[in-house]
Coordinates of C-alpha atoms in Angstrom, one line a residue:
M2 CA -0.1 0.1 -0.1
T3 CA 1.1 3.4 -0.9
S4 CA 1.7 5.6 2.1
P5 CA -0.6 8.8 2.2
S6 CA 1.2 12.1 2.7
R7 CA -1.2 13.4 5.0
S8 CA -1.1 12.7 8.5
I9 CA -3.6 13.6 11.1
H10 CA -3.9 13.2 14.9
V11 CA -7.3 12.6 16.0
V12 CA -8.6 12.5 19.9
A13 CA -11.7 10.6 20.7
A14 CA -13.6 10.0 23.8
V15 CA -15.1 7.0 25.4
I16 CA -18.0 8.6 27.2
T17 CA -19.8 6.5 29.8
D18 CA -23.0 7.3 31.7
A19 CA -23.9 5.9 35.2
R20 CA -25.3 2.9 33.6
G21 CA -22.1 1.9 31.9
R22 CA -23.5 2.8 28.5
I23 CA -21.3 4.3 25.9
L24 CA -22.2 7.2 23.6
L25 CA -21.8 7.1 19.9
N26 CA -21.9 9.6 17.1
R27 CA -23.2 8.8 13.6
R28 CA -21.2 10.4 10.8
T29 CA -23.4 12.8 8.8
G30 CA -23.9 12.7 5.0
D31 CA -21.3 15.1 4.2
S32 CA -18.4 13.5 6.0
D33 CA -16.1 10.6 5.0
M34 CA -17.7 7.3 5.7
A35 CA -21.0 8.8 6.3
G36 CA -23.4 6.6 8.2
L37 CA -20.9 5.0 10.3
W38 CA -20.9 5.2 14.1
E39 CA -17.7 6.4 15.9
F40 CA -16.5 7.6 19.2
P41 CA -17.0 11.3 19.4
G42 CA -14.1 13.7 19.0
G43 CA -12.0 15.1 16.3
K44 CA -8.7 16.5 14.9
R45 CA -6.2 18.0 17.2
E46 CA -5.1 21.3 15.9
P47 CA -1.8 23.0 15.9
G48 CA -0.6 24.3 19.4
E49 CA -3.5 22.1 21.2
T50 CA -2.9 19.5 23.7
S51 CA -4.9 16.4 23.4
E52 CA -7.1 17.4 26.2
Q53 CA -7.7 20.9 24.8
A54 CA -8.6 19.4 21.4
L55 CA -11.1 16.9 23.0
I56 CA -12.7 19.3 25.2
R57 CA -13.3 21.7 22.2
E58 CA -14.6 19.0 20.0
L59 CA -16.9 17.7 22.6
R60 CA -18.1 21.2 23.2
E61 CA -18.7 21.8 19.5
E62 CA -20.2 18.2 18.7
L63 CA -22.4 17.6 21.7
G64 CA -22.6 20.8 23.9
I65 CA -20.9 19.3 27.0
E66 CA -18.1 20.5 29.2
A67 CA -16.0 17.3 29.6
E68 CA -13.4 16.4 32.0
V69 CA -11.0 14.4 30.2
G70 CA -10.0 11.1 32.0
E71 CA -7.5 8.3 31.5
W72 CA -5.8 7.5 28.4
V73 CA -7.2 4.2 26.7
M74 CA -5.0 3.5 23.5
D75 CA -3.6 4.8 20.3
V76 CA -4.7 3.4 17.0
P77 CA -2.6 3.9 13.9
Q78 CA -4.8 3.4 10.7
I79 CA -4.1 4.2 7.1
Y80 CA -7.0 5.3 5.1
P81 CA -6.8 5.9 1.2
D82 CA -6.3 9.7 1.8
K83 CA -4.5 10.1 5.1
R84 CA -2.5 8.3 7.8
L85 CA -4.5 8.5 11.2
R86 CA -3.4 8.4 14.6
L87 CA -6.3 8.0 16.9
E88 CA -5.9 8.8 20.5
V89 CA -8.6 7.4 22.8
R90 CA -9.4 9.1 26.2
R91 CA -12.2 8.2 28.9
V92 CA -14.7 10.6 29.7
Q93 CA -16.9 9.8 32.8
H94 CA -17.7 13.3 34.1
W95 CA -19.1 16.4 32.2
K96 CA -21.6 19.3 32.4
G97 CA -24.6 19.6 30.3
T98 CA -26.8 17.3 28.2
A99 CA -25.1 15.6 25.2
R100 CA -27.1 16.1 22.1
G101 CA -26.0 16.2 18.4
R102 CA -25.3 19.9 17.7
E103 CA -24.0 19.2 14.2
G104 CA -27.0 17.4 13.0
Q105 CA -25.7 14.1 13.8
A106 CA -27.5 11.4 15.5
I107 CA -26.3 9.9 18.9
T108 CA -27.0 7.0 20.9
W109 CA -26.1 5.3 24.1
V110 CA -25.1 1.6 23.7
A111 CA -24.1 -1.1 26.3
P112 CA -20.7 -2.3 25.8
D113 CA -21.7 -5.8 24.8
K114 CA -23.8 -4.3 22.0
L115 CA -20.9 -2.1 20.6
S116 CA -20.1 -4.9 18.0
R117 CA -23.6 -4.4 16.3
Y118 CA -22.8 -0.9 15.0
S119 CA -20.9 -0.5 11.9
M120 CA -17.7 1.7 12.6
P121 CA -14.7 3.1 10.8
P122 CA -11.7 0.8 10.7
A123 CA -9.8 2.8 13.4
D124 CA -12.7 2.8 16.1
L125 CA -12.9 -1.2 15.9
P126 CA -9.8 -2.0 17.8
V127 CA -11.0 0.4 20.5
V128 CA -14.2 -1.6 20.8
A129 CA -12.0 -4.7 21.1
A130 CA -9.8 -3.0 23.9
L131 CA -13.0 -2.1 25.8
R132 CA -14.5 -5.5 25.8
Q133 CA -11.5 -8.0 25.5
P134 CA -8.7 -9.0 27.9
G135 CA -5.4 -7.1 27.5
Q136 CA -3.5 -10.4 28.2
Y137 CA -3.6 -13.6 26.3
L138 CA -2.0 -16.8 27.7
I139 CA -0.5 -19.4 25.7
T140 CA 0.1 -22.6 27.8
P141 CA 3.5 -24.3 27.6
E142 CA 3.9 -28.1 27.4
P143 CA 2.8 -30.0 30.6
T144 CA 6.3 -31.3 31.3
D145 CA 5.8 -31.3 35.1
G146 CA 2.6 -33.3 35.0
D147 CA -0.9 -32.8 34.0
E148 CA -2.0 -31.9 37.6
A149 CA 0.7 -29.4 37.8
W150 CA -0.1 -27.9 34.7
L151 CA -3.9 -27.5 35.7
A152 CA -2.8 -25.9 38.9
S153 CA -0.7 -23.2 37.0
I154 CA -3.8 -22.6 34.9
E155 CA -5.8 -22.1 38.0
A156 CA -3.2 -19.9 39.5
A157 CA -3.2 -17.8 36.2
I158 CA -7.0 -17.3 36.3
A159 CA -6.7 -16.2 40.2
G160 CA -4.2 -13.8 38.9
G161 CA -6.4 -12.1 36.4
I162 CA -5.9 -14.1 33.1
R163 CA -9.2 -14.5 31.3
R164 CA -8.1 -15.8 27.9
V165 CA -6.2 -19.0 27.4
Q166 CA -4.9 -20.8 24.4
L167 CA -4.3 -24.4 25.1
R168 CA -1.1 -25.8 23.3
T169 CA -0.1 -29.3 23.8
P170 CA 1.7 -31.2 20.9
M171 CA 0.2 -34.6 21.3
A172 CA -3.5 -35.2 19.9
A173 CA -4.5 -37.6 22.9
Q174 CA -3.0 -35.3 25.6
R175 CA -4.6 -32.2 24.1
Q176 CA -7.8 -33.5 24.1
A177 CA -8.0 -34.7 27.7
L178 CA -6.2 -31.6 29.0
A179 CA -8.7 -29.4 27.1
K180 CA -11.8 -31.4 28.3
A181 CA -10.3 -31.0 31.8
V182 CA -9.8 -27.2 31.6
V183 CA -13.3 -26.7 30.2
E184 CA -14.9 -28.7 32.9
R185 CA -12.9 -27.1 35.7
F186 CA -12.5 -23.4 34.5
G187 CA -14.8 -23.0 31.3
K188 CA -17.0 -20.6 33.4
Q189 CA -13.9 -18.3 34.4
V190 CA -11.9 -18.0 31.4
E191 CA -12.2 -17.8 27.6
V192 CA -10.7 -21.1 26.2
L193 CA -9.2 -21.7 22.6
V194 CA -7.4 -24.8 21.5
N195 CA -4.4 -24.6 19.3
R196 CA -5.1 -25.5 15.6
D197 CA -7.5 -28.3 16.4
I198 CA -10.7 -27.0 14.6
A199 CA -12.6 -30.4 15.3
L200 CA -11.9 -30.5 19.2
A201 CA -12.9 -26.7 19.4
S202 CA -16.1 -27.6 17.8
E203 CA -16.8 -30.8 20.0
L204 CA -15.9 -28.9 23.2
G205 CA -17.8 -25.7 22.2
V206 CA -14.8 -23.6 22.7
G207 CA -12.3 -21.4 20.4
V208 CA -9.9 -22.2 18.0
H209 CA -6.3 -20.5 17.5
L210 CA -5.3 -21.1 13.9
G211 CA -1.7 -21.6 12.7
S212 CA -0.4 -19.2 10.3
E213 CA -0.5 -21.7 7.4
Q214 CA -4.1 -22.5 8.4
V215 CA -5.1 -18.9 7.9
L216 CA -3.9 -19.0 4.4
Q217 CA -5.4 -22.2 3.4
L218 CA -8.9 -21.7 4.8
Q219 CA -11.6 -20.1 2.7
A220 CA -14.2 -19.4 5.4
R221 CA -14.5 -19.0 9.1
P222 CA -14.1 -22.3 10.6
L223 CA -16.4 -21.9 13.7
P224 CA -19.8 -20.0 14.2
E225 CA -19.7 -16.4 15.6
S226 CA -20.6 -17.7 19.1
L227 CA -17.1 -19.4 19.3
L228 CA -13.7 -17.5 19.2
V229 CA -11.3 -17.8 16.2
A230 CA -7.9 -16.3 16.5
A231 CA -4.8 -16.6 14.3
S232 CA -0.9 -16.4 14.6
C233 CA 0.3 -13.9 12.1
H234 CA 3.7 -12.8 10.9
D235 CA 3.1 -10.7 7.9
L236 CA 0.5 -8.4 6.2
A237 CA -0.9 -11.4 4.1
Q238 CA -1.6 -13.4 7.1
L239 CA -3.2 -10.4 8.9
Q240 CA -5.3 -9.6 5.8
A241 CA -6.4 -13.4 5.4
A242 CA -7.3 -13.5 9.2
Q243 CA -9.6 -10.5 8.7
R244 CA -11.0 -11.8 5.6
L245 CA -12.1 -15.0 7.6
G246 CA -13.7 -13.1 10.3
C247 CA -11.1 -14.0 13.0
D248 CA -12.0 -12.2 16.3
F249 CA -8.2 -11.2 16.8
A250 CA -4.9 -12.2 15.8
V251 CA -1.4 -12.5 17.5
L252 CA 1.4 -10.8 15.5
G253 CA 5.1 -11.1 16.2
P254 CA 7.7 -11.7 17.5
V255 CA 8.0 -8.1 18.3
Q256 CA 11.4 -8.7 20.3
P257 CA 13.8 -11.6 20.0
T258 CA 12.7 -14.7 22.3
A259 CA 14.4 -17.7 23.7
S260 CA 11.7 -19.9 22.0
H261 CA 12.7 -18.5 18.4
P262 CA 16.6 -18.4 18.7
G263 CA 18.1 -16.5 15.8
V264 CA 14.6 -15.0 14.7
A265 CA 14.9 -11.3 14.7
G266 CA 12.0 -9.4 16.2
L267 CA 9.7 -7.0 14.1
G268 CA 10.3 -4.1 16.4
W269 CA 7.4 -1.6 17.3
D270 CA 7.8 0.4 14.1
A271 CA 7.2 -2.5 11.9
F272 CA 4.4 -3.8 14.1
V273 CA 2.8 -0.4 13.6
E274 CA 3.1 -0.6 9.9
L275 CA 1.3 -3.8 9.9
R276 CA -1.3 -3.0 12.4
E277 CA -2.5 0.0 10.7
Q278 CA -3.3 -1.7 7.5
V279 CA -5.9 -3.9 9.2
S280 CA -8.8 -3.1 11.5
L281 CA -8.3 -6.6 13.3
P282 CA -7.7 -6.6 17.0
I283 CA -4.0 -7.7 17.4
Y284 CA -2.0 -9.0 20.6
A285 CA 1.9 -8.4 20.4
I286 CA 4.0 -11.3 21.0
G287 CA 7.5 -11.9 21.4
G288 CA 9.3 -10.6 24.6
M289 CA 6.0 -9.5 26.2
G290 CA 4.9 -9.6 29.8
A291 CA 2.0 -8.2 31.7
G292 CA 4.0 -5.0 32.0
D293 CA 4.0 -4.2 28.4
V294 CA 0.2 -3.8 28.0
E295 CA 0.4 -0.1 28.1
T296 CA 3.4 0.0 25.6
A297 CA 1.6 -2.6 23.2
R298 CA -1.5 -0.1 23.5
R299 CA 0.6 2.7 22.7
H300 CA 1.3 1.0 19.2
G301 CA -2.3 0.0 18.4
A302 CA -2.3 -3.4 20.0
L303 CA -5.2 -4.9 22.1
G304 CA -2.5 -6.2 24.6
V305 CA 0.2 -8.9 24.8
A306 CA 0.3 -12.5 24.2
A307 CA 2.9 -14.7 26.1
I308 CA 4.0 -18.1 27.3
R309 CA 6.6 -17.9 30.0
A310 CA 6.0 -14.3 31.1
L311 CA 2.2 -15.0 31.9
W312 CA 2.6 -18.6 33.3
P313 CA 2.7 -18.9 37.0
S314 CA 5.1 -21.5 38.4
C315 CA 3.1 -23.5 41.1

């Protein structure tokens, strides 16, 4: 893709009311991507801070005086005519009554209903960051025995892990351990099995596709009610994962890792160049740990995926 020469910095707000609903604006007929819903905000002008820009935009768009809260994430996104950096901030306190002052429709949406609204590509990773876990645990092989392995998963869940990929090499062991995880922890954590579509379907859990599977499949292998993820290393794989309707992808390695000796990491600049060409939610993998979630979100990632750094020793 040819890189657009125009770059803009947009600041948007996740505005939540007392019921936890989130406010969306609908783009009007004279704007780009008219009819799509988005998080309200606008372009940061020269000389403005992000806070000043967002306060001004929300005053102009919605007629409210906002108190800008914590940062959520940055999303780099390429459009045909521009390279966009979308900076997202929370707004939980404001004065006035929100209304569409520029003729636009507005609506308050429960977080679990956000995916029903058609949105621009840059807004989609924000929805993922609001609804999906920032950490994705990939299990190591159960070298210390099945019970010790299951105990470590229990400890990871107790520590806040809410999404787990079960990766064991032997089919019989994979099936038995996956069944044990679903029976013990299925109500506490989202479970995906590595590569095995048939097993995922049998157990009613998600599947994490290998990079070669992503390129080979012609359609989403599981229904919308079950998660489908993919390992990706380049743009072709990311685009294939997006076409399949994957719920998220894992991209890397960002940094060199012990599990892939001799493989140079992408680095964050290359990660961003890939990330900005798709709207798919993406975890960064490779040298990542729990403390890297904010750094990952500064570069447009949903969060981090890891084996050793997220695996508790019991």
